[in-house]
Tab-separated table of C-alpha atoms in Angstrom:
chain	number	residue	atom	x	y	z
A	5	MET	CA	0.000	0.000	0.000
A	6	SER	CA	1.240	3.517	-0.849
A	7	LYS	CA	2.635	5.534	2.048
A	8	ASN	CA	0.188	8.294	1.031
A	9	LEU	CA	-2.825	6.052	1.660
A	10	VAL	CA	-4.476	5.018	4.907
A	11	ARG	CA	-6.578	1.855	5.197
A	12	VAL	CA	-9.796	2.963	6.941
A	13	ALA	CA	-12.365	0.599	8.485
A	14	PHE	CA	-15.845	1.959	9.336
A	15	LEU	CA	-17.773	0.405	12.241
A	16	ASP	CA	-21.423	1.004	13.173
A	17	ALA	CA	-21.612	2.209	16.790
A	18	GLU	CA	-25.065	0.626	17.192
A	19	THR	CA	-24.042	-2.891	16.216
A	20	GLY	CA	-20.230	-2.940	16.212
A	21	VAL	CA	-20.399	-4.396	12.683
A	22	GLN	CA	-18.045	-3.192	9.985
A	23	ILE	CA	-20.072	-1.280	7.403
A	24	GLY	CA	-17.283	-0.422	4.999
A	25	ARG	CA	-13.600	-0.044	4.354
A	26	SER	CA	-11.543	2.111	2.059
A	27	GLU	CA	-8.046	3.292	1.263
A	28	LEU	CA	-7.980	7.084	1.460
A	29	PRO	CA	-5.259	9.623	0.685
A	30	ILE	CA	-3.852	11.159	3.853
A	31	GLU	CA	-4.730	14.657	2.659
A	32	GLN	CA	-8.440	13.729	2.586
A	33	LEU	CA	-8.416	12.933	6.312
A	34	PRO	CA	-8.524	15.523	9.119
A	35	GLY	CA	-5.486	16.230	11.242
A	36	SER	CA	-7.355	14.917	14.292
A	37	PHE	CA	-10.659	13.265	15.202
A	38	GLN	CA	-10.478	14.552	18.777
A	39	SER	CA	-13.116	17.229	18.041
A	40	ALA	CA	-16.622	16.513	16.734
A	41	THR	CA	-16.410	15.234	13.147
A	42	THR	CA	-19.048	14.172	10.633
A	43	LEU	CA	-18.717	12.443	7.288
A	44	GLU	CA	-20.849	11.210	4.404
A	45	LEU	CA	-21.002	7.471	3.830
A	46	ALA	CA	-23.355	5.608	1.492
A	47	GLY	CA	-25.563	8.675	1.152
A	48	ASP	CA	-26.006	9.126	4.929
A	49	THR	CA	-24.424	11.520	7.424
A	50	TRP	CA	-22.500	9.937	10.298
A	51	SER	CA	-20.825	11.339	13.396
A	52	VAL	CA	-17.458	9.942	14.451
A	53	GLU	CA	-17.793	8.598	17.997
A	54	ARG	CA	-14.313	7.128	18.234
A	55	ALA	CA	-11.173	7.073	16.098
A	56	GLU	CA	-8.330	4.615	16.662
A	57	PRO	CA	-5.799	6.161	16.507
A	58	PRO	CA	-7.217	9.686	16.831
A	59	THR	CA	-4.507	11.853	15.178
A	60	ALA	CA	-3.049	12.065	11.659
A	61	ALA	CA	0.484	11.644	12.994
A	62	GLN	CA	-0.489	8.282	14.474
A	63	PHE	CA	-2.559	6.809	11.642
A	64	THR	CA	-0.066	8.081	9.047
A	65	ALA	CA	2.642	6.120	10.832
A	66	THR	CA	0.598	2.905	11.017
A	67	GLY	CA	-1.313	3.295	7.751
A	68	VAL	CA	-4.436	1.994	9.505
A	69	LEU	CA	-7.456	3.850	10.946
A	70	THR	CA	-10.663	2.516	12.507
A	71	LEU	CA	-13.655	4.880	12.761
A	72	THR	CA	-16.680	4.032	14.894
A	73	LEU	CA	-19.663	5.925	13.493
A	74	ARG	CA	-23.221	6.739	14.523
A	75	ARG	CA	-25.802	7.572	11.898
A	76	ILE	CA	-27.282	11.078	12.341
A	77	GLN	CA	-31.053	10.801	12.208
A	78	THR	CA	-32.793	13.774	10.641
A	79	VAL	CA	-36.380	14.679	11.485
A	80	PRO	CA	-38.634	16.138	8.771
A	81	PRO	CA	-39.574	19.741	9.720
A	82	GLY	CA	-43.260	18.826	9.711
A	83	ASP	CA	-42.651	16.243	12.466
A	84	ILE	CA	-41.148	18.732	14.951
A	85	LEU	CA	-43.548	19.721	17.719
A	86	TYR	CA	-43.264	22.422	20.355
A	87	SER	CA	-44.219	21.515	23.912
A	88	LEU	CA	-45.687	24.960	24.679
A	89	PRO	CA	-48.197	27.179	22.852
A	90	THR	CA	-46.304	30.415	23.549
A	91	LEU	CA	-43.003	31.929	24.676
A	92	CYS	CA	-41.920	35.385	25.795
A	93	ALA	CA	-39.849	37.030	23.062
A	94	ALA	CA	-37.494	39.014	25.285
A	95	LEU	CA	-35.173	37.356	27.791
A	96	PRO	CA	-33.134	39.462	30.225
A	97	MET	CA	-29.366	39.476	29.925
A	98	VAL	CA	-27.227	37.453	32.328
A	99	ALA	CA	-24.147	38.946	34.026
A	100	PRO	CA	-21.369	37.316	36.103
A	101	ALA	CA	-22.630	36.463	39.572
A	102	PRO	CA	-20.979	38.055	42.615
A	103	ALA	CA	-19.001	35.626	44.747
A	104	GLY	CA	-21.291	33.625	47.024
A	105	ALA	CA	-24.491	34.930	45.409
A	106	ASP	CA	-27.573	32.711	45.591
A	107	ARG	CA	-29.085	31.770	42.249
A	108	LEU	CA	-32.371	30.147	41.296
A	109	GLU	CA	-32.180	28.425	37.930
A	110	LEU	CA	-35.071	28.685	35.476
A	111	HIS	CA	-35.501	27.132	32.076
A	112	GLU	CA	-35.580	29.906	29.477
A	113	ASP	CA	-39.003	28.686	28.303
A	114	ASP	CA	-40.458	29.388	31.778
A	115	TRP	CA	-39.668	33.108	31.727
A	116	ARG	CA	-42.845	35.187	32.291
A	117	GLN	CA	-45.229	32.356	31.433
A	118	VAL	CA	-47.385	33.402	34.410
A	119	GLU	CA	-47.137	37.037	35.413
A	120	LEU	CA	-48.901	39.994	36.964
A	121	VAL	CA	-49.857	42.757	34.541
A	122	SER	CA	-51.361	46.207	35.089
A	123	ALA	CA	-55.069	46.202	34.302
A	124	ASP	CA	-54.732	49.245	32.022
A	125	LEU	CA	-52.747	46.997	29.628
A	126	VAL	CA	-55.650	44.578	29.220
A	127	ASP	CA	-56.074	45.358	25.507
A	128	GLU	CA	-52.467	44.322	24.825
A	129	VAL	CA	-52.954	41.233	26.961
A	130	GLN	CA	-56.163	40.224	25.181
A	131	ALA	CA	-54.527	40.612	21.773
A	132	GLU	CA	-51.712	38.278	22.824
A	133	LEU	CA	-54.159	35.806	24.372
A	134	ARG	CA	-56.089	35.637	21.091
A	135	ALA	CA	-52.857	34.676	19.330
A	136	VAL	CA	-52.169	31.972	21.953
A	137	ARG	CA	-55.704	30.614	21.435
A	138	ARG	CA	-54.905	30.256	17.735
A	139	SER	CA	-51.955	28.044	18.719
A	140	PHE	CA	-54.486	25.701	20.346
A	141	GLU	CA	-57.084	25.991	17.588
A	142	GLN	CA	-54.806	25.721	14.557
A	143	HIS	CA	-51.569	24.081	15.651
A	144	ALA	CA	-52.315	21.743	18.584
A	145	ARG	CA	-51.819	17.999	18.182
A	146	ARG	CA	-54.080	15.842	20.341
A	147	ASP	CA	-54.210	12.179	21.345
A	148	GLU	CA	-57.257	9.920	21.124
A	149	GLN	CA	-58.597	11.359	24.392
A	150	GLY	CA	-58.320	14.909	23.043
A	151	ARG	CA	-55.339	15.823	25.226
A	152	VAL	CA	-52.807	18.191	23.681
A	153	TYR	CA	-49.320	16.696	23.389
A	154	GLY	CA	-47.614	19.302	21.197
A	155	PHE	CA	-47.917	22.224	18.803
A	156	ARG	CA	-46.800	22.526	15.178
A	157	ASN	CA	-46.296	26.239	15.738
A	158	LEU	CA	-46.243	28.575	18.727
A	159	HIS	CA	-46.891	32.229	19.400
A	160	VAL	CA	-43.942	34.377	20.505
A	161	ARG	CA	-45.254	37.220	22.670
A	162	SER	CA	-43.777	40.694	22.260
A	163	ASN	CA	-46.243	42.524	24.550
A	164	PRO	CA	-46.586	43.885	27.115
A	165	VAL	CA	-43.012	45.135	27.052
A	166	ASN	CA	-43.402	46.763	30.480
A	167	PRO	CA	-46.039	44.672	32.273
A	168	LEU	CA	-46.263	46.881	35.376
A	169	SER	CA	-47.254	50.376	34.291
A	170	ARG	CA	-47.848	51.581	37.870
A	171	PRO	CA	-45.297	51.446	40.721
A	172	VAL	CA	-45.412	48.252	42.783
A	173	SER	CA	-43.152	48.118	45.832
A	174	ARG	CA	-41.009	45.004	46.145
A	175	SER	CA	-40.402	45.554	49.865
A	176	ARG	CA	-44.135	46.022	50.462
A	177	LEU	CA	-44.945	42.777	48.649
A	178	LEU	CA	-42.228	40.758	50.422
A	179	GLY	CA	-43.183	42.255	53.776
A	180	ARG	CA	-46.668	40.796	53.446
A	181	LEU	CA	-45.535	37.248	52.692
A	182	PRO	CA	-45.679	34.524	55.363
A	183	ALA	CA	-42.784	34.166	57.766
A	184	GLY	CA	-41.776	30.920	56.010
A	185	ALA	CA	-41.031	32.674	52.709
A	186	ARG	CA	-37.569	31.714	51.462
A	187	ASN	CA	-35.305	34.133	49.612
A	188	ARG	CA	-33.720	32.308	46.654
A	189	GLY	CA	-31.414	35.116	45.482
A	190	GLY	CA	-31.314	36.098	41.819
A	191	ILE	CA	-32.484	34.392	38.635
A	192	GLY	CA	-30.250	32.371	36.318
A	193	PHE	CA	-31.020	30.345	33.221
A	194	ARG	CA	-30.243	26.694	32.616
A	195	GLY	CA	-27.016	26.231	30.705
A	196	GLN	CA	-25.795	29.779	31.406
A	197	ARG	CA	-23.542	30.948	34.190
A	198	GLY	CA	-24.333	34.106	36.099
A	199	ILE	CA	-27.369	35.992	37.358
A	200	VAL	CA	-29.850	38.357	35.741
A	201	PRO	CA	-29.034	41.817	37.193
A	202	SER	CA	-31.692	43.274	39.534
A	203	SER	CA	-33.561	39.963	39.622
A	204	PHE	CA	-35.096	38.296	42.671
A	205	ALA	CA	-36.829	35.067	43.609
A	206	VAL	CA	-38.707	34.009	46.736
A	207	ASN	CA	-40.483	30.728	47.542
A	208	VAL	CA	-43.638	30.267	49.583
A	209	GLY	CA	-44.378	26.556	49.639
A	210	ARG	CA	-44.984	25.482	46.040
A	211	VAL	CA	-45.322	29.039	44.770
A	212	LEU	CA	-42.323	30.940	43.423
A	213	LEU	CA	-42.477	34.698	42.987
A	214	TYR	CA	-39.694	36.125	40.851
A	215	GLY	CA	-38.934	39.031	38.586
A	216	LEU	CA	-36.968	42.210	38.005
A	217	THR	CA	-36.641	45.379	40.061
A	218	ASP	CA	-35.729	49.002	39.463
A	219	GLY	CA	-34.687	50.103	42.904
A	220	ASP	CA	-37.630	49.127	45.120
A	221	ALA	CA	-40.095	49.222	42.210
A	222	LEU	CA	-41.025	45.965	40.520
A	223	ALA	CA	-40.498	45.940	36.753
A	224	VAL	CA	-41.574	42.288	36.318
A	225	LEU	CA	-43.483	40.147	38.821
A	226	ALA	CA	-43.914	36.587	37.649
A	227	VAL	CA	-45.198	33.403	39.274
A	228	ARG	CA	-44.249	29.754	38.919
A	229	THR	CA	-46.304	27.049	40.592
A	230	GLU	CA	-45.486	23.424	41.330
A	231	PRO	CA	-48.373	20.972	41.639
A	232	GLY	CA	-48.273	18.412	44.425
A	233	ALA	CA	-49.519	17.692	47.907
A	234	ALA	CA	-49.919	21.386	48.642
A	235	GLU	CA	-50.988	22.940	51.922
A	236	PRO	CA	-53.311	25.933	52.341
A	237	GLN	CA	-51.431	29.246	52.151
A	238	PRO	CA	-53.949	31.849	53.368
A	239	GLU	CA	-51.270	34.477	54.114
A	240	LEU	CA	-49.787	34.143	50.633
A	241	VAL	CA	-53.205	34.356	49.003
A	242	ALA	CA	-54.077	37.414	51.092
A	243	ALA	CA	-50.761	39.097	50.229
A	244	LEU	CA	-51.201	38.558	46.496
A	245	GLU	CA	-54.837	39.596	46.540
A	246	SER	CA	-54.113	42.819	48.433
A	247	VAL	CA	-51.206	43.791	46.175
A	248	MET	CA	-53.283	43.046	43.074
A	249	ARG	CA	-56.125	45.229	44.355
A	250	GLU	CA	-53.916	48.114	45.465
A	251	ALA	CA	-51.885	48.229	42.232
A	252	ASP	CA	-54.790	47.214	39.954
A	253	LEU	CA	-53.120	44.058	38.665
A	254	LEU	CA	-54.328	40.988	36.805
A	255	LEU	CA	-52.628	37.608	36.731
A	256	VAL	CA	-52.071	36.233	33.226
A	257	ASP	CA	-51.329	32.549	32.686
A	258	TRP	CA	-50.309	32.640	29.054
A	259	CYS	CA	-50.104	28.889	28.437
A	260	ARG	CA	-53.507	28.268	30.047
A	261	VAL	CA	-54.949	31.299	28.217
A	262	ALA	CA	-56.270	32.534	31.584
A	263	LEU	CA	-56.818	36.038	32.923
A	264	VAL	CA	-57.352	36.109	36.698
A	265	GLY	CA	-58.540	38.972	38.912
A	266	PRO	CA	-57.744	39.493	42.610
A	267	ALA	CA	-60.961	37.824	43.807
A	268	SER	CA	-60.068	34.624	41.931
A	269	ILE	CA	-56.388	34.269	42.829
A	270	ASP	CA	-57.149	31.660	45.514
A	271	ASP	CA	-59.145	29.527	43.060
A	272	TYR	CA	-56.370	29.819	40.486
A	273	LEU	CA	-53.640	28.632	42.872
A	274	VAL	CA	-55.826	25.740	44.041
A	275	THR	CA	-56.601	24.742	40.445
A	276	THR	CA	-52.909	24.649	39.541
A	277	GLY	CA	-52.258	22.419	42.550
A	278	ALA	CA	-49.836	24.841	44.187
A	279	VAL	CA	-52.044	25.680	47.136
A	280	GLY	CA	-54.445	23.500	49.115
A	281	ARG	CA	-57.959	24.437	50.089
A	282	ASP	CA	-58.716	25.406	53.699
């Protein structure tokens, strides 16, 4: 065999079976397989899971190279489904976290999916809710029992840009929460280091309140609930109801296409399973 050729054996990672062999010029092979590499073989795209030996210097010296490959499966665009009917378009920036700072991690898709909005923005809210309804009406995929399991398309919300048009005091809200409320520090996003500047998060049982501040004023006040064996939280319900009434706020659950007033906040939290009934 010519010194300029390398005898290459191709193995299928799924089965361990050899699926091909070839003699290739050295210049057609990469200098190293230690980083992610793909190649075309028999009309399919494969990723190189393992190369023995891994570098050109080594397989040039031996004249032999074994590549273990895994076929890359492609999904037709029409088969891709979204798990949610809507997402918030704007995510806050993340900055390096101060040493020792507490950080609550959210998935990016969870950002502002349930939030408090000033009632004078109801027209903007209703317009966005109509678009989310269309995700259910036109793009939802349902099983035999009629349960939604995905969406062919989703609505990306751009409004309201500033959900709290009237000042809402962060210290006043937190001061009304039950004594067992737990400060979780700032907000971070999964897969990213750091904390969103001027963010906060506080837990009361299975209810998380989080958002952004401008000094003591709340710029975003969002809610995340966790269903489970929840206990009654009358102090939390009373705190949220009073703040909603004083600041004229509505709770919007975008994915449930729900608009909730202060008088119904208890029913909402019970329905989501985050709070038990007295």
